[in-house]
Structure formats: structure tokens, C-alpha cells
PDB file of C-alpha atoms in Angstrom:
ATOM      1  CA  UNK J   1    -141.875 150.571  17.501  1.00 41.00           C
ATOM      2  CA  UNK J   2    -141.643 147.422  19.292  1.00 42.00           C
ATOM      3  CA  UNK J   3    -144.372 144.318  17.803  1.00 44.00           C
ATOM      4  CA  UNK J   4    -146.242 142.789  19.770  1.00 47.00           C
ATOM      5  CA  UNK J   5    -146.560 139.106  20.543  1.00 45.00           C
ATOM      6  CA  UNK J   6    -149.359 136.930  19.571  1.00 45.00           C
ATOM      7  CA  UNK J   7    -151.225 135.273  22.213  1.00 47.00           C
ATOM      8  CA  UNK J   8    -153.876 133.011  22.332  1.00 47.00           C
ATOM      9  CA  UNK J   9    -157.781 133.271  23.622  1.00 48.00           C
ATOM     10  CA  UNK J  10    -156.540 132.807  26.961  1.00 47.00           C
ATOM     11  CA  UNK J  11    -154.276 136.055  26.885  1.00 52.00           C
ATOM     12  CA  UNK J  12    -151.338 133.723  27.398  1.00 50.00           C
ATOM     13  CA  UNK J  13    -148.581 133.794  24.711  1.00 51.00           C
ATOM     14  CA  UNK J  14    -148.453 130.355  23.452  1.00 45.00           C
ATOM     15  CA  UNK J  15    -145.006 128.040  24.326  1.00 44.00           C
ATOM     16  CA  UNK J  16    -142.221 127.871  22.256  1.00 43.00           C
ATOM     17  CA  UNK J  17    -142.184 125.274  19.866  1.00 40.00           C
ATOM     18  CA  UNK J  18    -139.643 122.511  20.188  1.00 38.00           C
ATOM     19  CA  UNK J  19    -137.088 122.213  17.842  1.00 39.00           C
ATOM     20  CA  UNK J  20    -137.959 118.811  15.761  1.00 40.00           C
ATOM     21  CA  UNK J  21    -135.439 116.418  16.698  1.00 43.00           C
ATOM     22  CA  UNK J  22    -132.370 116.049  14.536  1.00 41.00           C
ATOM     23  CA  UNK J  23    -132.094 119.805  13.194  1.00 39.00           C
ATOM     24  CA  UNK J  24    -129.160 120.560  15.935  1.00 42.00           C
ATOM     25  CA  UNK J  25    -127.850 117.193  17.193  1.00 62.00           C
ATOM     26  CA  UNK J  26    -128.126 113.675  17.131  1.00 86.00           C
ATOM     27  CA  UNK J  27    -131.178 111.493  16.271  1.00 88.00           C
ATOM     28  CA  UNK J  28    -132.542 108.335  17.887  1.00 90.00           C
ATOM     29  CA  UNK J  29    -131.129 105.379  15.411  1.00 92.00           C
ATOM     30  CA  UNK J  30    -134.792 103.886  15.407  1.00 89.00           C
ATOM     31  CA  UNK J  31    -136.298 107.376  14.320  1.00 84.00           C
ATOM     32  CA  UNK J  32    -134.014 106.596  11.109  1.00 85.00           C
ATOM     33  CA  UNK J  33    -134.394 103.681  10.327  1.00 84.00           C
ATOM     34  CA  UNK J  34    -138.173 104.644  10.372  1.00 76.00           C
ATOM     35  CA  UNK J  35    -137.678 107.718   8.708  1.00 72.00           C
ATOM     36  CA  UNK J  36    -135.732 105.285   5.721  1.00 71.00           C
ATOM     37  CA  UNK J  37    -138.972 103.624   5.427  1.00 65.00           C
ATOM     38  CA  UNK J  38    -137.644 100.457   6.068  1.00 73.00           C
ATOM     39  CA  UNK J  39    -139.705  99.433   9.715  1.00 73.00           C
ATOM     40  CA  UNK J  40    -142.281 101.592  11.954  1.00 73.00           C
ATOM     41  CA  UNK J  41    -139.966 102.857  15.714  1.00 80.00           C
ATOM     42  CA  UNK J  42    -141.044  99.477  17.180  1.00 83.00           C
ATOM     43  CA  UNK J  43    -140.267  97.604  14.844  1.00 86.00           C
ATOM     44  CA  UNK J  44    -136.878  99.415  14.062  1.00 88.00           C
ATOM     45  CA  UNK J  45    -136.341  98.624  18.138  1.00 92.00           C
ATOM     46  CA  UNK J  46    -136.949  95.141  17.458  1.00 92.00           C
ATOM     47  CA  UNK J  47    -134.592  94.887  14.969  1.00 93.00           C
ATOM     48  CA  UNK J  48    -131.615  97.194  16.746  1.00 94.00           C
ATOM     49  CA  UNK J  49    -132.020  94.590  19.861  1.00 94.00           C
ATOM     50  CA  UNK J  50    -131.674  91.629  17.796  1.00 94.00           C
ATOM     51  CA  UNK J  51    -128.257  92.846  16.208  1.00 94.00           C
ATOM     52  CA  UNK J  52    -129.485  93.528  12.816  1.00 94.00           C
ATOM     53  CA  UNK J  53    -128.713  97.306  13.087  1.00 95.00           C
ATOM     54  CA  UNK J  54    -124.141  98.416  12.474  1.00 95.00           C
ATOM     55  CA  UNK J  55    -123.286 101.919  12.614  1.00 94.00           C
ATOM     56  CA  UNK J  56    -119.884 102.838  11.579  1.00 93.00           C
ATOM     57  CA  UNK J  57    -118.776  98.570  11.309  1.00 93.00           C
ATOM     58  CA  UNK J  58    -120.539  97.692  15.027  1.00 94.00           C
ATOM     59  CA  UNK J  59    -123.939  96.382  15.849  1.00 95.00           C
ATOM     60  CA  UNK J  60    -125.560  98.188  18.302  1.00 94.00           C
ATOM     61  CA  UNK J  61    -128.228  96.611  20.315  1.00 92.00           C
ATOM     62  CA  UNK J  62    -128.779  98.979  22.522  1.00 92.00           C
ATOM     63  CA  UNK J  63    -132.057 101.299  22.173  1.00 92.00           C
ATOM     64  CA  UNK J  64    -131.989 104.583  22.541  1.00 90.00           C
ATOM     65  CA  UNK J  65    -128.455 104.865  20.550  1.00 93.00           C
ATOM     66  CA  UNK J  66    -128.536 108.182  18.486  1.00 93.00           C
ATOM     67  CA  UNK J  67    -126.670 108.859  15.563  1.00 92.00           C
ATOM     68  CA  UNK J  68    -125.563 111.893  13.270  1.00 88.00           C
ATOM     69  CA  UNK J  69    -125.352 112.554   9.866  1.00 79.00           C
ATOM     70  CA  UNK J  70    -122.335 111.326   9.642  1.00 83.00           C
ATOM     71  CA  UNK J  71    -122.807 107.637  10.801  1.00 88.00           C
ATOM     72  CA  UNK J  72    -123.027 104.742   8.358  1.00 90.00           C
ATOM     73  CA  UNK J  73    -126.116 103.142   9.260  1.00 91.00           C
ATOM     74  CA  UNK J  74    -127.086  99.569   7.478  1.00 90.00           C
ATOM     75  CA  UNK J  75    -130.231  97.278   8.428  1.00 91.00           C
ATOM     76  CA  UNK J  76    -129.700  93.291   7.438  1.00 90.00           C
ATOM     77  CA  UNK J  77    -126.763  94.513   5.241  1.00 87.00           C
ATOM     78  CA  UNK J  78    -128.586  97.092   3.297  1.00 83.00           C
ATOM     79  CA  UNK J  79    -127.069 100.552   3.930  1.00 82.00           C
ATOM     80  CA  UNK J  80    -129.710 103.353   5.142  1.00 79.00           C
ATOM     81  CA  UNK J  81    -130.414 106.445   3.256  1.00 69.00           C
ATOM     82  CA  UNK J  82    -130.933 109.561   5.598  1.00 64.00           C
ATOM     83  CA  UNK J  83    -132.729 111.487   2.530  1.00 59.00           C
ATOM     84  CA  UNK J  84    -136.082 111.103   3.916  1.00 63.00           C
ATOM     85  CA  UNK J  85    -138.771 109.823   0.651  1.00 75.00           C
ATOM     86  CA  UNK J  86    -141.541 112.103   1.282  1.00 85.00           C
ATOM     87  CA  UNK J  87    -145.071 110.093   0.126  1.00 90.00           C
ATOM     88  CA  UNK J  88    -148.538 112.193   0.022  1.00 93.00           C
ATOM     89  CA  UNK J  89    -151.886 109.778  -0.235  1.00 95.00           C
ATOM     90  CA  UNK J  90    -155.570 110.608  -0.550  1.00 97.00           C
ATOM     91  CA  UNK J  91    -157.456 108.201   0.836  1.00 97.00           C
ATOM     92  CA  UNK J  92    -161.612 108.323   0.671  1.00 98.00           C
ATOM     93  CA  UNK J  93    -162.433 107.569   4.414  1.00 98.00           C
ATOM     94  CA  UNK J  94    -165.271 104.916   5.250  1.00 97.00           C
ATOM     95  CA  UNK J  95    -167.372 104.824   8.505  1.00 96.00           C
ATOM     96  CA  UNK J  96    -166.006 102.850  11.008  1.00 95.00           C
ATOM     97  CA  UNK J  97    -162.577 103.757  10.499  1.00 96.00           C
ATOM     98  CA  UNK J  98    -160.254 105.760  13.300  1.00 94.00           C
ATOM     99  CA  UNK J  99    -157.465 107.700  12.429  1.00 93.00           C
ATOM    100  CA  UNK J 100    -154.221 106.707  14.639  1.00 86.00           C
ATOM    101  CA  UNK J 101    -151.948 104.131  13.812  1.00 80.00           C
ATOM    102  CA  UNK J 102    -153.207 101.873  16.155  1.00 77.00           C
ATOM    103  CA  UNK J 103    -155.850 101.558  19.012  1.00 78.00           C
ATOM    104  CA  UNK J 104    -155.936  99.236  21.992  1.00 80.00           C
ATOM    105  CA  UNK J 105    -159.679  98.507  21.410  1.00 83.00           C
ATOM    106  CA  UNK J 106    -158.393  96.937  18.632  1.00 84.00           C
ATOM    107  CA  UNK J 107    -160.665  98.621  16.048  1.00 90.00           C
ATOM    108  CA  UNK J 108    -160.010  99.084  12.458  1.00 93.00           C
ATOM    109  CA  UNK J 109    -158.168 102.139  11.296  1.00 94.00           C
ATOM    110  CA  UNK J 110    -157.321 104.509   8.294  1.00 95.00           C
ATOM    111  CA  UNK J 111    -153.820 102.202   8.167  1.00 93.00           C
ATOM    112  CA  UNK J 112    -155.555  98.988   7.523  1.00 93.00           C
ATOM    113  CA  UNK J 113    -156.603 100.241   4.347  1.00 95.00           C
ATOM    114  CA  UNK J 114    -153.544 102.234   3.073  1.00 94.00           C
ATOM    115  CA  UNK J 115    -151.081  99.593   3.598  1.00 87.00           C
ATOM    116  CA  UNK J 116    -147.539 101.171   2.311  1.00 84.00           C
ATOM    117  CA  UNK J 117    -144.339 100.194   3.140  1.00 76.00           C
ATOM    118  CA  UNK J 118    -143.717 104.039   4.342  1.00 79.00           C
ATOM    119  CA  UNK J 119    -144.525 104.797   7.829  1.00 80.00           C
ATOM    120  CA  UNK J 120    -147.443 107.851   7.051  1.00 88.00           C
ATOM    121  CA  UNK J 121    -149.394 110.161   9.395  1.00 87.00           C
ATOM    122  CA  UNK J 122    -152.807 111.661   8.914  1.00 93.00           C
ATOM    123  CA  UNK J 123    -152.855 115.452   9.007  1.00 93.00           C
ATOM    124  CA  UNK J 124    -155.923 116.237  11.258  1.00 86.00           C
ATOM    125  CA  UNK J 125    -158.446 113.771  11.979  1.00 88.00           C
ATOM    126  CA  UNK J 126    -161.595 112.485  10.911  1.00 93.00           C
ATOM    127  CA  UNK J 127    -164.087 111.065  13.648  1.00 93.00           C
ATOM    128  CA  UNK J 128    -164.893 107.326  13.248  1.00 94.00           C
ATOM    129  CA  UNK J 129    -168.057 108.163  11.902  1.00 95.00           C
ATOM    130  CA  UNK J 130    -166.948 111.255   9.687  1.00 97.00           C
ATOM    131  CA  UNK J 131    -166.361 110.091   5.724  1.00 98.00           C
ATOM    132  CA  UNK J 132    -164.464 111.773   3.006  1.00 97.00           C
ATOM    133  CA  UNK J 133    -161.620 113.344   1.929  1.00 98.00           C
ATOM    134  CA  UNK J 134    -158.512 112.613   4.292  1.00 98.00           C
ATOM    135  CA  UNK J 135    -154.624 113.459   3.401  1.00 97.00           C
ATOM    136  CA  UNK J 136    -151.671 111.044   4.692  1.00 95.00           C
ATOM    137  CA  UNK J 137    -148.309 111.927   4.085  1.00 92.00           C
ATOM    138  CA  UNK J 138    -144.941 111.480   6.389  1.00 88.00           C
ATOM    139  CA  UNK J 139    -143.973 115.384   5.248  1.00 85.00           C
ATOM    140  CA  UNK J 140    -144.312 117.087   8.688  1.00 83.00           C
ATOM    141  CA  UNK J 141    -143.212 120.255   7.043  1.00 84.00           C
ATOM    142  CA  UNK J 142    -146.378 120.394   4.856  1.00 90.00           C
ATOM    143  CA  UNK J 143    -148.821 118.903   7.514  1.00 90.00           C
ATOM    144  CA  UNK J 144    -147.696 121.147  10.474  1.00 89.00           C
ATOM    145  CA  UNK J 145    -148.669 124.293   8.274  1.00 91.00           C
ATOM    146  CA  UNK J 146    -151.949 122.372   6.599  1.00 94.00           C
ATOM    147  CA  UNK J 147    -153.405 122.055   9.816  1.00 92.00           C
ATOM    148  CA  UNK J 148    -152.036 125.587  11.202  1.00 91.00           C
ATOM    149  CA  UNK J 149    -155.065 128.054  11.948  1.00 90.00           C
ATOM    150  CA  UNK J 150    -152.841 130.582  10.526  1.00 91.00           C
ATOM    151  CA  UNK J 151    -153.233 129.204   6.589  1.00 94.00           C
ATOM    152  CA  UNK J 152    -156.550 128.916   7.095  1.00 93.00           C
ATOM    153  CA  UNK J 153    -156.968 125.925   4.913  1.00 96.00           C
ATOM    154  CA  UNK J 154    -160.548 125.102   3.593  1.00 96.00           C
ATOM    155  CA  UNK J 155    -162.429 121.991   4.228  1.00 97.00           C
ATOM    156  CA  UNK J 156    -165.467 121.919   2.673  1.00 97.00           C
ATOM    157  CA  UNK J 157    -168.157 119.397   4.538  1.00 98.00           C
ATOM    158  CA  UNK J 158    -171.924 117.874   3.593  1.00 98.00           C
ATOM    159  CA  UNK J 159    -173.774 117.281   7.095  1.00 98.00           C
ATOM    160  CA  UNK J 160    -177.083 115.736   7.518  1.00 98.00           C
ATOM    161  CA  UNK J 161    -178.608 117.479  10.012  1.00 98.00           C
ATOM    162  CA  UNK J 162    -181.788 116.005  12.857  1.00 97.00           C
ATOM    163  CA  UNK J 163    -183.778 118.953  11.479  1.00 98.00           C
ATOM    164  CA  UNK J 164    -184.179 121.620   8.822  1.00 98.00           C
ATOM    165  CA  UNK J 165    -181.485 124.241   9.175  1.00 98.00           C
ATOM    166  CA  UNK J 166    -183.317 127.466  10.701  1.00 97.00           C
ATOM    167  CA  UNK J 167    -182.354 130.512   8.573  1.00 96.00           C
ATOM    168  CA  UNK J 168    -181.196 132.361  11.399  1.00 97.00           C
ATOM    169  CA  UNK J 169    -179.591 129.500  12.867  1.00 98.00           C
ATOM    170  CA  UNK J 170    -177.507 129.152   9.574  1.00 97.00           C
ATOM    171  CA  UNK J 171    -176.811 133.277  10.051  1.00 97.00           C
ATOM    172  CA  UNK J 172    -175.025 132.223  13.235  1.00 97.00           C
ATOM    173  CA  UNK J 173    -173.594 129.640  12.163  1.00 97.00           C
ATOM    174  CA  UNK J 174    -171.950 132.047   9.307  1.00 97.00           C
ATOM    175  CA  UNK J 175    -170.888 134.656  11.907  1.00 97.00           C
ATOM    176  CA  UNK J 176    -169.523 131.957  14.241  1.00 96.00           C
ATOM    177  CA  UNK J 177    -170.666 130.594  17.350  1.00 96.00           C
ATOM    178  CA  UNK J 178    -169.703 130.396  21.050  1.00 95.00           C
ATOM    179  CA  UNK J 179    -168.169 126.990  21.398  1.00 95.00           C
ATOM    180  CA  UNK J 180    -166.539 125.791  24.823  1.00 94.00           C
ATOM    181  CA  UNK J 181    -163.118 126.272  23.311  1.00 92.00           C
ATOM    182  CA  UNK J 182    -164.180 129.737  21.801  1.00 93.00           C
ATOM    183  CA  UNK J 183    -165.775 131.000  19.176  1.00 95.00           C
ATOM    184  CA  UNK J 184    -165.857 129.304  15.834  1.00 95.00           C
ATOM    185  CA  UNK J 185    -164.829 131.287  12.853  1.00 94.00           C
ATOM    186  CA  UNK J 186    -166.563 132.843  10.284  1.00 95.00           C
ATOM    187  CA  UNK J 187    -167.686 130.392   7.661  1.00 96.00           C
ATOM    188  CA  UNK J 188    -169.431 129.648   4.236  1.00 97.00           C
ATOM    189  CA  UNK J 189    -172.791 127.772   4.720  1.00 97.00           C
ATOM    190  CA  UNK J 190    -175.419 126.653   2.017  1.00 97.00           C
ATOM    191  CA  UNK J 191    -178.914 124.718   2.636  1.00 97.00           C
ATOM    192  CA  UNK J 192    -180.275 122.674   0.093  1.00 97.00           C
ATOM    193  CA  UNK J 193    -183.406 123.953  -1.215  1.00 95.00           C
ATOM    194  CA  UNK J 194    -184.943 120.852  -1.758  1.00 96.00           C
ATOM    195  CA  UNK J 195    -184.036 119.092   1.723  1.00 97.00           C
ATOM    196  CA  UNK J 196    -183.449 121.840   4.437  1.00 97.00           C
ATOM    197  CA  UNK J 197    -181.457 119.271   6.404  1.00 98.00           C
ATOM    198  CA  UNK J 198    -178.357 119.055   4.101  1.00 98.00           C
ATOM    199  CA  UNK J 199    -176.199 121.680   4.290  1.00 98.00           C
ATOM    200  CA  UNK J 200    -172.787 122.192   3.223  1.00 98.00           C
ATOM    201  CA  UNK J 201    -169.903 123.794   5.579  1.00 97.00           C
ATOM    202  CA  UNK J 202    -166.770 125.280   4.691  1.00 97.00           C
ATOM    203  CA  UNK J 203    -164.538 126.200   7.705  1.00 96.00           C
ATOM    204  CA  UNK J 204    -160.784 126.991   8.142  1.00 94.00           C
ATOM    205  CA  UNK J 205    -159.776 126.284  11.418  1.00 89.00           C
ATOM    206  CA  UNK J 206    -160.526 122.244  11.649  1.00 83.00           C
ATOM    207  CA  UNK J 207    -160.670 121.900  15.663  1.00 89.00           C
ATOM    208  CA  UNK J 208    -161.414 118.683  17.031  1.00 89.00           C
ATOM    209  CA  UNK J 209    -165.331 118.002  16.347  1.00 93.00           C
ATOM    210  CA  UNK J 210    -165.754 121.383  15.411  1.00 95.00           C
ATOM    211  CA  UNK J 211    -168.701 120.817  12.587  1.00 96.00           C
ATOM    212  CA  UNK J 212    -170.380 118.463  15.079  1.00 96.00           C
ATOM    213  CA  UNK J 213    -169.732 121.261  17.731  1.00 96.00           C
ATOM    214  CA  UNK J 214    -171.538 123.996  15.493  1.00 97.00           C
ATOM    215  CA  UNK J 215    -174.586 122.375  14.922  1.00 98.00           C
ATOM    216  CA  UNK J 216    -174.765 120.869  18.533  1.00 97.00           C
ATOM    217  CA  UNK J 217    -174.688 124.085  20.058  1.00 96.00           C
ATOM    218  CA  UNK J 218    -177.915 125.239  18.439  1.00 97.00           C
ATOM    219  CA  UNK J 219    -179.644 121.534  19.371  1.00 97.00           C
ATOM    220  CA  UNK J 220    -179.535 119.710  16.464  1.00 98.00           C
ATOM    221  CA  UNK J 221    -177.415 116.791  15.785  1.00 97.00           C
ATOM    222  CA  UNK J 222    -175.341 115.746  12.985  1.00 97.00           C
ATOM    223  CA  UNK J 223    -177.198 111.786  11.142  1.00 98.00           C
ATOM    224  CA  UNK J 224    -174.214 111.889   9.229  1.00 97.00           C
ATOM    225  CA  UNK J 225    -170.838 114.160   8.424  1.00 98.00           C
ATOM    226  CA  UNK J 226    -168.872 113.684   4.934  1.00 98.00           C
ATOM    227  CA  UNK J 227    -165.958 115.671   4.274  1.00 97.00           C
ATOM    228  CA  UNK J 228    -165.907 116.828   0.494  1.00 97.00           C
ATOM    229  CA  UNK J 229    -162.978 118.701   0.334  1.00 97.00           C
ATOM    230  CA  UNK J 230    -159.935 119.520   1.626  1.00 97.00           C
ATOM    231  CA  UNK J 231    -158.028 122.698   0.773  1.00 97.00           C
ATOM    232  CA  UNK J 232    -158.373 121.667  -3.509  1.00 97.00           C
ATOM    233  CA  UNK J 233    -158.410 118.107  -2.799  1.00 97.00           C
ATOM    234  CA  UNK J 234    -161.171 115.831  -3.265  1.00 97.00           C
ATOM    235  CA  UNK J 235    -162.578 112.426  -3.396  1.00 94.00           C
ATOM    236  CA  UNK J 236    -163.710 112.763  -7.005  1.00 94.00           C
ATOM    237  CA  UNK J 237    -162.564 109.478  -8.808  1.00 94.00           C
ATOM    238  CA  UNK J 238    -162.379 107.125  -5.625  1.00 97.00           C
ATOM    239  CA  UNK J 239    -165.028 104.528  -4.052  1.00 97.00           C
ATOM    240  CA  UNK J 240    -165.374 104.915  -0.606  1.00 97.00           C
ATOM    241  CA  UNK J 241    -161.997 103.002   0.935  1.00 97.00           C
ATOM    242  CA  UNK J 242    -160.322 103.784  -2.074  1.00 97.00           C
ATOM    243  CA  UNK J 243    -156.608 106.068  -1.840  1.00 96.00           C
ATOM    244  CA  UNK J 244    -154.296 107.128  -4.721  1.00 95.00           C
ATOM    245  CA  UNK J 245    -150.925 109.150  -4.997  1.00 94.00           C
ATOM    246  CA  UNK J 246    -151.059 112.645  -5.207  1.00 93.00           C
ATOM    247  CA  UNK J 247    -149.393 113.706  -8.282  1.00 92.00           C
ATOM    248  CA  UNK J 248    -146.394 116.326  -8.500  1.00 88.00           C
ATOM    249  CA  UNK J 249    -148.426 119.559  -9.252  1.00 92.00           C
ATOM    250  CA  UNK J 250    -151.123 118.608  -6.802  1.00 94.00           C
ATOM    251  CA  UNK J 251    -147.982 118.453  -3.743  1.00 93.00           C
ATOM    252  CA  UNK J 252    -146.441 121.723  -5.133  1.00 93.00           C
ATOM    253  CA  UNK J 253    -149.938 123.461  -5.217  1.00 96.00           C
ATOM    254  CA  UNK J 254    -150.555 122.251  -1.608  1.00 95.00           C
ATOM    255  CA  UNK J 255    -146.903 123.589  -0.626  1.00 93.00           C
ATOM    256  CA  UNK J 256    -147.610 126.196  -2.435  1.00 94.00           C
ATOM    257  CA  UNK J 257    -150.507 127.375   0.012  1.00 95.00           C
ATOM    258  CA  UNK J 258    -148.758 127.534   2.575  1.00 94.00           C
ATOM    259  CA  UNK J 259    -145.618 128.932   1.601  1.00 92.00           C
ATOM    260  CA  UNK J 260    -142.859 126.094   1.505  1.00 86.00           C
ATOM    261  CA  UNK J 261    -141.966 126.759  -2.330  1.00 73.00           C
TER     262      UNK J 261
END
């Protein structure tokens, strides 16, 4: 019996995904050098053109130069390590703060905070206005699968809502609802008893907006949107703005999850 591929809500089978650069061939020397922790890709750039950068007893200046495993690589003297140190950060998210690694409005972001000498990505993103628990780590391994529909990681939000929560607005809600790019999943919701306005969400699939989506749909809008929780993680034990290390059993729990242990 053949199996039969997976496709998406279109009917279409989703693309192939590319093979991450490096696993069969050369890499770009700046990737590296990033990858070392030692400068971000620009940075790295500026560095290669200004003859700071030998592989194999030769500066190269020239960007785009790739290298294999096999190259001896050294930055201002200092040899480069291609064993990739793998850093995982919680960081409580304030208002006001984007999620890239830079913006050409020139406001703040997630990286002027958590200021490491490691060049870290967020895995999934909170809305400038969205608080709470948000992961950083430069281990694509672990964020590709976090943030894959297919582990159906939890993330637990408080929203305050415009309006008390209808209860058979919440029963939707629960069931899923018709959003532009499909229907959301099913998901856990609780109203406060006291204050009909606060509710807490826990969904799995964490598409772009998709809390503010949810409540949009059924006309009421979201004062304010604070993620508790992500898969275990929380922001017990940190101020808002404040980040710590994850420790060793909290990364082999997350791996765990998602099968890379």
C-alpha cells in the first residue's frame, strides 16, 4: 500500500525543504565566523574585507569565499572553532519591543535588551504590543521543530478582551474558528469568573496574530495580550525585561518534546 503525501489547506503538497547550508558542501566564511560567535554576517563581512580573516595561511578579502570543514579559519589571530556553542535564553518581553534583529524604523527590539556576544534568533514572534514569555536561542534544530504545527507546542496566553467573553463565543473559540488563513485549531479557553473580559488561551499552532485573529473575528478586540507560557516555560522569577539561561534539564526537556534526544 502506497502512503500518501501530506498536503496543505490548499490541496497543494508543500515544497521541499532546502537543505540548510553546509550539510553537503561548502559554507559562506562569514556564516562561520558568525556561527563561532565571534561577529553578526555583517560584521564578519566587515572584517573578511579588511584582511582580518586567513584560511589555510592567506587572507581572504573577498566576500562570498566559502570554506569546508577542513579549512583553518582564524579572525585577528585567534583560530575559529566550527563546533557551533548552542545558547537558549528566556527573556520576559516588554511592550514596545519588536522581535527581529533590527528594523529600519529604528525602533527598539528584543536584542537591545539581551545583549550577548552570541548571534541568537527568536523562535516565533511576539507582536510589539504582545508581553511575556519569549525563547531565543541560535539552535535551529530545536526552533525549527518548536515552532512546527506538527509538535503542537503549547502557549498558554492571558488576553484582555473590549468585552465580556460570550459563552458561546468562547464555545467557538474552543472548536476553532474560520480565520482568513483557515481554521484555527481546537483550543483550551477559561473566563475569569470575576472579570468576564480576561480569559486565558492555550493554542498549538502559533500563526502570525493568531490570538488577536480569534477574538477579532467574533468583534471584539484584544486591550492587551500577555503570553504566560510557552511549551513548560515561563516567566515566573523575571521582571518584565528581565532574561536568564535556561538550565541543562530545561533544554533536554524542550528537545525532548520534540524528539531530538
Amino acid at each position: 500500500m502506497t502512503q500518501k503525501k501530506p498536503t496543505d489547506r490548499s490541496g497543494k503538497r508543500p515544497p521541499k525543504p532546502e537543505p540548510e547550508e553546509g550539510l553537503a558542501g561548502p559554507v559562506r566564511l562569514n556564516k562561520v565566523i558568525a556561527d563561532a560567535g565571534i561577529a553578526s554576517r555583517r560584521h564578519a563581512d566587515a572584517l573578511i574585507k579588511a584582511g582580518n580573516v586567513v584560511v589555510n595561511g592567506r587572507i581572504v578579502n573577498e566576500l562570498g569565499t566559502r570554506v569546508t570543514l577542513d579549512d583553518n579559519i582564524s579572525v585577528n589571530g585567534e583560530p575559529v572553532t566550527r563546533t557551533k556553542h548552542l545558547t537558549y535564553v528566556i527573556l520576559n518581553k516588554p511592550k514596545n519591543y519588536i522581535t527581529t534583529s533590527n528594523d529600519e524604523l529604528g525602533r527598539l527590539t528584543v536584542f537591545d535588551i539581551v545583549k550577548i556576544h552570541t548571534r541568537l534568533f527568536t523562535v516565533g514572534r511576539l507582536d510589539r504590543n504582545t508581553t511575556g514569555v519569549l525563547l531565543l536561542t541560535n539552535d535551529g534544530d530545536l526552533a525549527h521543530r518548536l515552532m512546527h504545527p506538527r509538535y503542537a507546542v503549547p502557549r498558554v496566553y492571558r488576553a484582555a478582551l473590549s468585552a465580556n467573553l460570550r459563552s458561546d463565543h468562547a464555545k467557538q473559540i474552543a472548536a476553532g474558528v474560520e480565520l482568513e488563513d483557515g481554521p484555527s485549531q481546537p483550543c483550551n479557553i477559561m473566563i475569569d469568573p470575576d472579570d468576564r473580559s480576561n480569559v486565558i488561551l492555550e493554542i498549538h499552532e502559533g500563526r502570525n496574530r493568531e490570538v488577536r485573529r480569534i477574538f477579532e473575528t467574533l468583534g471584539y478586540e484584544v486591550k492587551r495580550l500577555d503570553r504566560k507560557q510557552y511549551a513548560f516555560l515561563t516567566n515566573r522569577g523575571l521582571n518584565r525585561g528581565e532574561y536568564r539561561h535556561l538550565t541543562r534539564e530545561e533544554v533536554h526537556e524542550l528537545r525532548k518534546m520534540v524528539n531530538l534526544t
